Amino acid sequence: MSKYIFVTGGVVSSLGKGMSAATIGALLKARGFKVRIRKLDPYLNIDPGTMSPLQHGEVYVTEDGAETDLDLGHYERFLSQNSHSTDSISGGKIYYNVLMKERRGDYLGATVQMIPNVTDEIKEFISSGLVEEDFVICEVGGTVGDIESLVFLEAIRQYANDIGRKNAMFIHVTLLPYIETVKELKTKPTQHSVKNLLEKGIQADMLLCRCIKNISEAERAKLALFCNIEKSNIIPAVDVDNVYKLPNLYYSAGVDQRVLEYFNIKSEEHSPNMQKWEELAKRIDSVKEKVNIALVVKYGDASDAYKSLNEALHHSAWDENLDMQIKWVNAESLEKMQDITPVFEKITGIIVPGGFGERGTVGKMKAINYARVNNIPYFGICFGLQLAIIEFARNVVGIKNANTTEFEHPCSPVISLMTEWISKGELEKRSQNSDKGGTLRLGSYPCKIVETSLAHSIYKVDFIHERHRHRYEMNTNYEEIYRSNGLYVTGRSPDGVLPEIIELKNHPFFLGVQFHPEFKSTPFKPHPIFSNFLLAAKRAGGG
Ligand code: GLN
């Protein structure tokens, strides 16, 4: 039977519960266990697809096409395994499912209540679709004490009771604030948070205490006493300068060892292999050559909104021994400038990532034009491909009103709505009036690459699978005229219908992709496009 680890958070938000869950998963995987991580988000949105990335961080897309919380990205990067659409659910979706069941008459006229109907729906999610995992780690979003979290905490309490308390462990991630004037880490907020959990019937079994300096033995003893937890399960989670050092930190603190002891599993029979994590930490600290990259984005410096992209770039940089610096360029700020050259001083690679809506697009196209004309390596991701096409159509081909129908109608529609495509064997149709939520082309689709292309020299294979999240696409009616001007489609869906990759001839590196390669990069398997882009940027800088 699977063992369940429930991860909750207390005191404040943004403590890195997701990172903690991912790290515990990585440590158990390093001991050879089969691990699954799931996320329960109490908020009322049906899914994160339409939530602002500025408020909530990026929308992460799984291989099977779910728009999920960015924590699923951490899980994939730490565990080097795919998450599934069934690994993340929100409060909104839970209530939606319950209300749909009520409408269908599934409850046979019974009164529909938080307990048991909503709690049962949550419990069903926790246990659904498992395939003999040794450990199921369930992260509960939000902070203990939130109104939205209540029913989720009740559901996990019941779950532990149903499967037997010894098969479930509650790990609480909390904060020990450091008060400079008295030079002390304070334990009181944590005591209150643990009590708050206890009021809901949940006794925490382990505390991961976020703190800026190590916890003294006296403080650990105090927490153990007041929180009713074994002292050895009070774990200091001291800040690290890089999240990929967390597995080493938690391993040294004995987290996985204590987890196995809790479940009465003999750790000697499952010895850990931490080598790859140790090597990664060394690689991160030994980068040498500098390379400066600009990301031209709508939101300015908002690394959470572009989490996977930021991570993918770093994975490749560490792998190529590059000390990469990212300059976040607010696209709108470029729009009023006569000369944007000073912004890109020392920059030897420009990326325009995925995006939605018109704001900032003029600035993004200015940056693309700058990269194209000045032979600076350019990598356009999704919207970055679409804007590169618009820029090319307007300034090289001379189609002055070239645009995307996403925000201009009528225009010369060089980017337009894809009305049909095959998804999981079925024909999907979209129209200009389709709902904004749940109507994108999502998840992994195959792409065939032209043999003599830059893309082929990067991937070194004919067929690839990459993840998508877009509604619009390149209009192939203009393809011939682009080609005669030096812009080529070098990757397409295998039926030849949908363009997936474009590149420019006579440029050191100008690549646009309709998909999001950043979702598939891990620190142990950096994505080849990012690695090749950074190498091109290094060359452009004379390296
Ligand atoms: N807004 C564009 C579309 O919907 C691009 C989306 C993206 O960059 N992810 O097609």
Coordinates of C-alpha atoms and ligand atoms in Angstrom, one line a residue:
M1 CA 0.0 0.0 0.0
S2 CA 1.2 3.5 -0.8
K3 CA 2.4 5.8 2.0
Y4 CA 1.0 9.3 2.0
I5 CA 2.8 12.4 2.9
F6 CA 0.7 15.5 3.3
V7 CA 2.5 18.8 3.1
T8 CA 0.9 21.9 4.6
G9 CA 2.2 25.4 5.1
G10 CA 1.9 27.8 8.1
V11 CA 2.6 31.3 9.3
V12 CA 3.1 33.0 5.9
S13 CA 2.7 32.1 2.3
S14 CA 5.6 31.8 -0.2
L15 CA 7.6 29.5 2.1
G16 CA 8.4 27.1 -0.7
K17 CA 6.0 24.3 0.2
G18 CA 6.2 23.2 -3.5
M19 CA 10.0 23.1 -3.3
S20 CA 9.8 21.2 -0.1
A21 CA 7.4 18.6 -1.5
A22 CA 9.5 18.3 -4.6
T23 CA 12.7 17.9 -2.5
I24 CA 11.2 15.2 -0.3
G25 CA 10.0 13.5 -3.5
A26 CA 13.5 13.7 -5.0
L27 CA 15.1 12.3 -1.9
L28 CA 12.7 9.3 -1.8
K29 CA 13.3 8.8 -5.5
A30 CA 17.1 8.8 -4.9
R31 CA 16.5 5.9 -2.6
G32 CA 14.8 4.0 -5.4
F33 CA 11.1 4.5 -4.4
K34 CA 8.3 5.2 -6.9
V35 CA 6.9 8.6 -6.0
R36 CA 4.0 10.7 -7.2
I37 CA 3.3 14.3 -6.2
R38 CA -0.1 15.9 -6.2
K39 CA -1.2 19.5 -5.6
L40 CA -4.5 20.6 -4.0
D41 CA -5.1 24.3 -4.5
P42 CA -7.9 25.6 -2.3
Y43 CA -8.7 28.7 -4.4
L44 CA -12.0 28.9 -6.3
N45 CA -10.7 29.3 -9.8
I46 CA -11.6 26.2 -11.9
D47 CA -8.0 25.9 -13.1
P48 CA -5.0 28.2 -13.2
G49 CA -5.3 28.7 -17.0
T50 CA -6.9 32.1 -16.8
M51 CA -5.1 33.4 -13.7
S52 CA -2.7 36.3 -13.9
P53 CA 0.8 35.0 -14.1
L54 CA 1.8 38.2 -12.3
Q55 CA -0.3 37.3 -9.3
H56 CA 0.0 33.6 -9.4
G57 CA 3.2 32.7 -11.3
E58 CA 3.3 31.0 -14.6
V59 CA 0.8 28.5 -15.9
Y60 CA 2.6 25.2 -16.2
V61 CA 1.5 22.9 -19.0
T62 CA 1.8 19.1 -18.6
E63 CA 2.6 16.6 -21.3
D64 CA -1.1 15.6 -21.3
G65 CA -2.2 19.1 -21.7
A66 CA -3.3 20.4 -18.3
E67 CA -2.8 24.0 -17.4
T68 CA -1.6 23.8 -13.8
D69 CA 0.1 25.5 -11.0
L70 CA 3.8 26.3 -11.3
D71 CA 4.6 23.9 -8.5
L72 CA 4.0 21.0 -10.9
G73 CA 7.0 22.4 -12.8
H74 CA 9.1 22.0 -9.7
Y75 CA 7.9 18.5 -9.3
E76 CA 8.9 17.6 -12.8
R77 CA 12.3 19.3 -12.6
F78 CA 13.2 17.7 -9.3
L79 CA 11.9 14.2 -10.1
S80 CA 12.7 14.1 -13.8
Q81 CA 9.3 12.5 -14.4
N82 CA 6.1 13.8 -16.0
S83 CA 3.2 15.0 -13.9
H84 CA -0.3 14.3 -15.2
S85 CA -3.4 16.4 -15.6
T86 CA -4.8 14.3 -12.6
D87 CA -2.0 15.6 -10.3
S88 CA -3.5 19.0 -9.7
I89 CA -6.9 20.2 -8.7
S90 CA -8.4 23.5 -7.3
G91 CA -11.1 24.2 -4.9
G92 CA -13.2 25.6 -7.7
K93 CA -12.9 22.3 -9.7
I94 CA -13.9 20.3 -6.6
Y95 CA -17.0 22.4 -6.0
Y96 CA -17.8 22.4 -9.8
N97 CA -17.6 18.6 -9.8
V98 CA -19.9 18.4 -6.7
L99 CA -22.4 20.8 -8.2
M100 CA -22.4 19.0 -11.5
K101 CA -23.1 15.7 -9.7
E102 CA -25.9 17.4 -7.8
R103 CA -27.4 18.6 -11.1
R104 CA -27.1 15.1 -12.6
G105 CA -29.0 13.7 -9.6
D106 CA -26.0 11.6 -8.5
Y107 CA -26.8 12.4 -4.8
L108 CA -30.3 11.0 -5.2
G109 CA -31.9 14.1 -3.6
A110 CA -29.8 14.0 -0.4
T111 CA -28.7 17.3 1.1
V112 CA -25.3 18.2 -0.4
Q113 CA -22.8 19.2 2.3
M114 CA -19.2 20.0 2.9
I115 CA -18.9 16.8 4.8
P116 CA -19.2 14.2 3.2
N117 CA -19.8 15.4 -0.3
V118 CA -17.0 18.0 -0.8
T119 CA -14.5 16.0 1.4
D120 CA -15.3 12.8 -0.5
E121 CA -14.6 14.6 -3.8
I122 CA -11.2 15.7 -2.5
K123 CA -10.4 12.2 -1.2
E124 CA -11.4 10.7 -4.5
F125 CA -8.9 13.1 -6.2
I126 CA -6.1 12.1 -3.8
S127 CA -6.5 8.4 -4.5
S128 CA -7.5 8.4 -8.2
G129 CA -5.3 7.0 -11.0
L130 CA -2.4 5.8 -8.8
V131 CA -0.2 3.1 -10.2
E132 CA 1.4 1.3 -7.2
E133 CA 3.4 4.3 -6.0
D134 CA 5.4 3.7 -2.9
F135 CA 4.8 7.3 -1.8
V136 CA 2.1 9.8 -2.7
I137 CA 3.1 13.3 -1.6
C138 CA 0.1 15.7 -1.5
E139 CA 0.8 19.4 -1.1
V140 CA -2.1 21.5 0.1
G141 CA -1.8 25.1 -1.2
G142 CA -2.5 28.2 0.9
T143 CA -1.7 28.7 4.5
V144 CA -3.3 27.0 7.5
G145 CA -5.9 29.3 8.8
D146 CA -7.2 30.3 5.3
I147 CA -11.0 29.9 5.0
E148 CA -10.6 28.1 1.7
S149 CA -8.2 25.6 3.1
L150 CA -10.6 24.3 5.9
V151 CA -12.4 21.6 3.9
F152 CA -9.1 20.4 2.4
L153 CA -7.5 20.0 5.8
E154 CA -10.7 18.1 6.9
A155 CA -10.4 15.9 3.9
I156 CA -6.7 15.0 4.5
R157 CA -7.5 14.4 8.2
Q158 CA -10.2 12.0 7.2
Y159 CA -7.9 10.4 4.6
A160 CA -5.2 9.6 7.2
N161 CA -7.9 8.2 9.4
D162 CA -9.3 6.0 6.6
I163 CA -5.9 4.5 5.6
G164 CA -4.6 4.2 9.1
R165 CA -2.6 6.9 10.8
K166 CA 0.7 5.0 10.4
N167 CA 0.3 5.2 6.6
A168 CA 0.1 8.9 6.5
M169 CA 2.6 11.6 7.6
F170 CA 1.9 15.3 8.1
I171 CA 4.7 17.6 7.3
H172 CA 4.2 21.2 8.1
V173 CA 6.4 23.9 6.4
T174 CA 6.7 26.9 8.7
L175 CA 8.7 30.1 9.3
L176 CA 10.9 31.0 12.3
P177 CA 11.3 34.8 11.9
Y178 CA 14.7 36.2 13.1
I179 CA 14.4 39.3 15.2
E180 CA 17.6 41.3 14.8
T181 CA 17.3 43.4 17.9
V182 CA 17.3 40.4 20.2
K183 CA 19.2 38.2 17.8
E184 CA 16.8 35.4 18.2
L185 CA 14.7 33.0 16.0
K186 CA 11.2 33.2 17.2
T187 CA 9.2 30.0 17.6
K188 CA 5.8 31.4 18.7
P189 CA 4.2 31.8 15.2
T190 CA 5.1 28.2 14.5
Q191 CA 3.6 27.0 17.8
H192 CA 0.3 28.8 16.9
S193 CA 0.3 27.4 13.4
V194 CA 0.8 23.9 14.7
K195 CA -2.0 24.5 17.2
N196 CA -4.2 25.8 14.4
L197 CA -3.7 22.5 12.6
L198 CA -4.4 20.5 15.7
E199 CA -7.7 22.3 16.1
K200 CA -8.6 20.7 12.7
G201 CA -7.6 17.3 14.1
I202 CA -4.2 17.2 12.4
Q203 CA -1.1 16.6 14.5
A204 CA 2.0 17.6 12.5
D205 CA 4.6 14.8 12.5
M206 CA 7.5 16.9 11.2
L207 CA 8.3 20.6 10.9
L208 CA 10.4 22.0 8.1
C209 CA 11.4 25.3 9.7
R210 CA 12.3 28.0 7.2
C211 CA 14.9 30.3 8.8
I212 CA 17.8 32.5 7.8
K213 CA 20.2 30.9 10.3
N214 CA 20.5 27.5 11.9
I215 CA 18.2 26.5 14.8
S216 CA 19.9 26.0 18.2
E217 CA 19.3 22.8 20.1
A218 CA 17.4 24.8 22.7
E219 CA 15.0 26.2 20.1
R220 CA 14.5 22.7 18.6
A221 CA 13.7 21.3 22.1
K222 CA 11.3 24.1 22.7
L223 CA 9.5 23.5 19.4
A224 CA 9.4 19.8 20.1
L225 CA 7.9 20.4 23.5
F226 CA 5.2 22.9 22.5
C227 CA 4.3 21.3 19.2
N228 CA 4.2 17.7 20.5
I229 CA 6.7 16.5 17.9
E230 CA 9.9 14.4 18.3
K231 CA 12.9 16.7 18.4
S232 CA 14.6 14.9 15.6
N233 CA 11.7 15.7 13.4
I234 CA 12.1 19.5 13.9
I235 CA 14.2 20.2 10.8
P236 CA 16.0 23.4 10.1
A237 CA 15.4 24.5 6.5
V238 CA 18.0 27.2 6.3
D239 CA 17.8 29.5 3.2
V240 CA 19.9 28.3 0.2
D241 CA 21.3 30.4 -2.6
N242 CA 20.0 27.9 -5.2
V243 CA 16.9 25.7 -5.0
Y244 CA 18.7 22.8 -6.5
K245 CA 20.8 22.6 -3.3
L246 CA 17.7 21.8 -1.3
P247 CA 18.0 18.0 -1.8
N248 CA 21.5 18.1 -0.4
L249 CA 20.4 20.3 2.5
Y250 CA 17.4 18.2 3.5
Y251 CA 19.4 15.0 3.0
S252 CA 22.1 16.3 5.5
A253 CA 19.3 17.2 7.9
G254 CA 18.1 13.6 7.7
V255 CA 14.6 14.4 6.3
D256 CA 14.3 11.2 4.2
Q257 CA 15.8 9.1 6.9
R258 CA 13.2 10.4 9.4
V259 CA 10.4 9.9 6.9
L260 CA 11.4 6.2 6.5
E261 CA 11.6 5.8 10.2
Y262 CA 8.2 7.2 10.6
F263 CA 6.8 4.7 8.2
N264 CA 8.8 1.9 9.7
I265 CA 10.7 1.3 6.5
K266 CA 14.3 -0.1 6.9
S267 CA 16.5 2.6 5.4
E268 CA 19.5 0.2 5.0
E269 CA 17.5 -1.6 2.3
H270 CA 17.0 1.6 0.4
S271 CA 20.3 3.4 0.4
P272 CA 20.3 6.8 -1.3
N273 CA 22.2 7.8 -4.4
M274 CA 22.8 11.5 -4.0
Q275 CA 25.6 11.7 -6.5
K276 CA 23.8 13.6 -9.3
W277 CA 22.6 16.2 -6.8
E278 CA 26.1 16.7 -5.4
E279 CA 27.5 17.0 -9.0
L280 CA 24.8 19.5 -9.9
A281 CA 25.6 21.7 -6.8
K282 CA 29.2 21.7 -7.9
R283 CA 28.4 22.5 -11.5
I284 CA 26.2 25.4 -10.3
D285 CA 29.1 26.9 -8.3
S286 CA 31.7 26.5 -10.9
V287 CA 30.3 28.4 -13.9
K288 CA 32.8 30.7 -15.5
E289 CA 32.3 32.4 -18.8
K290 CA 29.8 35.3 -18.7
V291 CA 26.9 35.6 -21.1
N292 CA 24.2 38.3 -21.0
I293 CA 20.8 37.5 -22.2
A294 CA 17.8 39.8 -22.5
L295 CA 14.2 38.6 -21.9
V296 CA 11.7 41.1 -23.4
V297 CA 8.5 40.7 -21.5
K298 CA 5.2 42.3 -20.7
Y299 CA 5.7 42.3 -17.0
G300 CA 9.3 43.4 -16.5
D301 CA 11.2 41.5 -13.8
A302 CA 8.7 38.8 -12.8
S303 CA 10.7 35.6 -12.8
D304 CA 7.7 33.6 -11.3
A305 CA 5.6 34.6 -14.3
Y306 CA 8.3 33.0 -16.5
K307 CA 9.5 30.3 -14.0
S308 CA 10.1 27.4 -16.4
L309 CA 11.9 29.7 -18.9
N310 CA 14.1 31.1 -16.2
E311 CA 14.9 27.6 -15.0
A312 CA 15.5 26.1 -18.5
L313 CA 18.0 28.9 -19.3
H314 CA 19.9 28.2 -16.0
H315 CA 19.9 24.4 -16.6
S316 CA 21.6 25.0 -19.9
A317 CA 23.9 27.7 -18.6
W318 CA 25.2 25.5 -15.8
D319 CA 25.6 22.6 -18.3
E320 CA 27.7 24.8 -20.6
N321 CA 29.7 26.3 -17.8
L322 CA 28.3 29.7 -18.4
D323 CA 27.7 32.5 -15.9
M324 CA 24.5 33.7 -17.4
Q325 CA 23.0 37.0 -16.4
I326 CA 19.4 37.7 -17.4
K327 CA 18.3 41.3 -18.1
W328 CA 14.5 41.6 -17.8
V329 CA 13.4 44.2 -20.3
N330 CA 9.9 45.7 -20.0
A331 CA 8.6 45.7 -23.6
E332 CA 6.5 48.8 -23.1
S333 CA 9.5 50.8 -22.0
L334 CA 11.1 50.2 -25.5
E335 CA 8.1 51.7 -27.3
K336 CA 8.8 55.3 -26.5
M337 CA 12.5 55.1 -27.2
Q338 CA 14.0 56.5 -30.3
D339 CA 17.1 54.3 -30.1
I340 CA 16.9 51.0 -28.1
T341 CA 20.6 50.2 -28.6
P342 CA 21.7 51.3 -25.0
V343 CA 19.2 48.8 -23.5
F344 CA 20.9 45.9 -25.3
E345 CA 24.5 47.0 -24.6
K346 CA 26.5 43.9 -23.7
I347 CA 23.5 41.7 -24.6
T348 CA 24.3 38.9 -27.0
G349 CA 21.1 37.0 -27.0
I350 CA 17.4 38.1 -27.0
I351 CA 14.4 36.0 -26.1
V352 CA 10.7 37.0 -26.6
P353 CA 8.8 34.4 -24.6
G354 CA 5.1 33.3 -24.7
G355 CA 2.4 35.9 -24.1
F356 CA -1.1 37.0 -24.6
G357 CA -2.7 40.3 -25.6
E358 CA -1.5 43.4 -27.4
R359 CA 0.2 45.3 -24.5
G360 CA 3.9 45.6 -25.1
T361 CA 3.9 44.0 -28.5
V362 CA 5.3 47.0 -30.3
G363 CA 8.3 47.0 -28.0
K364 CA 8.7 43.3 -28.4
M365 CA 8.8 43.7 -32.2
K366 CA 11.3 46.5 -31.9
A367 CA 13.6 44.1 -29.9
I368 CA 13.1 41.4 -32.6
N369 CA 13.9 43.8 -35.3
Y370 CA 17.0 44.8 -33.4
A371 CA 18.1 41.2 -33.1
R372 CA 17.3 40.4 -36.8
V373 CA 19.1 43.5 -38.2
N374 CA 22.1 43.3 -35.9
N375 CA 22.7 39.6 -36.2
I376 CA 22.1 39.0 -32.5
P377 CA 20.9 35.5 -31.6
Y378 CA 17.2 35.5 -31.2
F379 CA 14.9 32.8 -29.8
G380 CA 11.1 33.4 -30.0
I381 CA 8.9 31.1 -28.0
C382 CA 5.2 30.8 -29.1
F383 CA 4.1 34.5 -29.1
G384 CA 7.8 35.2 -29.8
L385 CA 7.5 33.3 -33.0
Q386 CA 4.3 35.0 -34.0
L387 CA 5.7 38.5 -33.4
A388 CA 8.8 37.6 -35.3
I389 CA 6.6 36.7 -38.3
I390 CA 4.6 39.9 -38.0
E391 CA 7.8 41.9 -37.8
F392 CA 9.3 40.1 -40.8
A393 CA 6.0 40.5 -42.8
R394 CA 5.9 44.2 -42.1
N395 CA 9.5 45.2 -42.4
V396 CA 11.0 42.7 -44.9
V397 CA 8.1 41.7 -47.1
G398 CA 6.4 45.1 -46.8
I399 CA 2.9 44.0 -45.7
K400 CA 2.3 47.1 -43.6
N401 CA -0.9 46.0 -41.9
A402 CA 0.4 42.5 -41.1
N403 CA -0.9 41.4 -37.7
T404 CA -2.4 38.7 -35.6
T405 CA -6.2 38.4 -35.4
E406 CA -5.7 38.0 -31.7
F407 CA -5.9 41.8 -31.4
E408 CA -6.6 43.3 -34.8
H409 CA -9.4 42.6 -37.1
P410 CA -9.4 43.3 -40.0
C411 CA -5.7 43.2 -41.0
S412 CA -3.4 41.1 -43.2
P413 CA -3.8 38.1 -40.9
V414 CA -0.3 36.6 -41.0
I415 CA -1.1 35.0 -37.6
S416 CA -4.7 33.8 -37.3
L417 CA -6.9 31.5 -35.4
M418 CA -6.4 27.9 -36.1
T419 CA -9.9 26.6 -36.6
E420 CA -9.2 22.9 -36.5
W421 CA -6.7 20.4 -35.4
I422 CA -6.6 16.8 -34.4
S423 CA -6.3 16.2 -30.6
K424 CA -6.1 12.7 -29.2
G425 CA -7.6 11.4 -32.4
E426 CA -10.5 13.8 -32.5
L427 CA -11.1 16.9 -34.5
E428 CA -11.1 20.1 -32.4
K429 CA -12.7 23.3 -33.6
R430 CA -12.3 26.8 -32.3
S431 CA -13.9 30.1 -33.3
Q432 CA -13.3 33.7 -32.5
N433 CA -16.1 33.5 -29.9
S434 CA -14.9 30.4 -28.0
D435 CA -14.5 30.7 -24.2
K436 CA -11.2 32.0 -23.0
G437 CA -10.8 29.2 -20.5
G438 CA -10.0 25.7 -21.7
T439 CA -10.0 26.5 -25.5
L440 CA -6.3 26.5 -26.3
R441 CA -4.2 23.9 -28.1
L442 CA -2.6 22.3 -25.1
G443 CA 0.0 19.7 -24.3
S444 CA 2.3 17.6 -26.3
Y445 CA 2.1 17.4 -30.1
P446 CA 4.6 15.8 -32.6
C447 CA 6.6 17.9 -35.0
K448 CA 8.6 16.8 -38.0
I449 CA 11.9 18.7 -38.6
V450 CA 13.5 19.6 -41.9
E451 CA 16.8 17.8 -42.2
T452 CA 19.1 20.6 -43.3
S453 CA 17.8 23.1 -40.7
L454 CA 19.3 24.7 -37.6
A455 CA 16.5 23.0 -35.6
H456 CA 17.7 19.6 -36.9
S457 CA 21.3 20.4 -36.0
I458 CA 20.0 21.2 -32.5
Y459 CA 17.7 18.2 -31.9
K460 CA 19.6 15.8 -34.1
V461 CA 16.4 13.8 -34.8
D462 CA 13.6 14.0 -37.4
F463 CA 10.6 13.9 -35.0
I464 CA 10.1 15.7 -31.7
H465 CA 7.3 16.1 -29.2
E466 CA 6.9 19.4 -27.5
R467 CA 4.3 21.0 -25.3
H468 CA 1.9 23.7 -26.6
R469 CA -0.3 26.4 -25.2
H470 CA -1.7 28.7 -27.9
R471 CA -4.8 29.6 -29.8
Y472 CA -3.3 31.3 -32.9
E473 CA -0.8 30.1 -35.5
M474 CA 1.2 31.1 -38.5
N475 CA -1.0 31.6 -41.6
T476 CA 0.7 29.5 -44.3
N477 CA -0.9 31.5 -47.2
Y478 CA 2.1 33.8 -46.8
E479 CA 4.7 31.1 -46.6
E480 CA 6.0 31.3 -50.2
I481 CA 6.7 35.0 -49.9
Y482 CA 8.5 34.6 -46.6
R483 CA 10.7 31.9 -48.1
S484 CA 11.7 34.0 -51.1
N485 CA 12.8 36.6 -48.5
G486 CA 14.8 34.1 -46.4
L487 CA 12.4 33.0 -43.7
Y488 CA 11.7 29.3 -43.6
V489 CA 9.4 26.9 -41.9
T490 CA 11.6 24.1 -40.7
G491 CA 9.3 22.1 -38.5
R492 CA 5.6 21.2 -38.9
S493 CA 3.0 18.9 -37.6
P494 CA 3.5 15.5 -39.2
D495 CA 0.4 16.0 -41.5
G496 CA 2.2 19.1 -42.8
V497 CA -0.6 21.5 -41.8
L498 CA 0.6 23.4 -38.8
P499 CA 3.9 25.3 -38.8
E500 CA 5.9 24.6 -35.6
I501 CA 9.4 26.1 -36.2
I502 CA 10.7 29.0 -38.2
E503 CA 14.2 30.2 -38.9
L504 CA 16.0 32.9 -40.8
K505 CA 18.7 32.2 -43.3
N506 CA 21.8 34.4 -43.2
H507 CA 21.6 35.0 -39.5
P508 CA 23.8 33.4 -36.8
F509 CA 20.8 32.2 -34.8
F510 CA 17.2 33.2 -35.4
L511 CA 14.7 30.6 -34.3
G512 CA 11.0 30.7 -33.5
V513 CA 9.0 27.8 -32.1
Q514 CA 5.3 27.6 -31.7
F515 CA 5.7 25.3 -28.6
H516 CA 7.2 25.8 -25.2
P517 CA 10.5 23.9 -24.8
E518 CA 11.1 25.3 -21.4
F519 CA 8.5 22.9 -19.8
K520 CA 10.6 19.9 -20.6
S521 CA 14.0 21.1 -19.4
T522 CA 15.4 19.6 -16.2
P523 CA 18.8 20.3 -14.5
F524 CA 19.9 16.8 -15.4
K525 CA 18.6 17.0 -19.0
P526 CA 18.8 20.6 -20.2
H527 CA 16.8 21.4 -23.3
P528 CA 19.1 21.5 -26.5
I529 CA 17.5 24.7 -27.9
F530 CA 18.4 26.7 -24.8
S531 CA 21.9 25.2 -24.7
N532 CA 22.5 26.0 -28.4
F533 CA 21.0 29.5 -28.1
L534 CA 23.3 30.2 -25.2
L535 CA 26.3 28.9 -27.1
A536 CA 25.3 31.2 -30.0
A537 CA 25.1 34.1 -27.6
K538 CA 28.5 33.2 -26.2
R539 CA 29.9 33.2 -29.7
A540 CA 28.2 36.5 -30.5
G541 CA 30.0 37.9 -27.4
G542 CA 33.4 36.7 -28.8
G543 CA 33.5 33.7 -26.5
Ligands
GLN1 N1 -1.3 34.6 -27.7 C1 -0.7 33.6 -28.6 C2 -1.7 32.5 -28.9 O1 -2.7 32.4 -28.2 C3 0.6 33.0 -28.1 C4 0.4 32.2 -26.9 C5 1.6 31.9 -26.2 O2 2.7 32.6 -26.4 N2 1.6 30.9 -25.3 O3 -1.6 31.8 -29.9

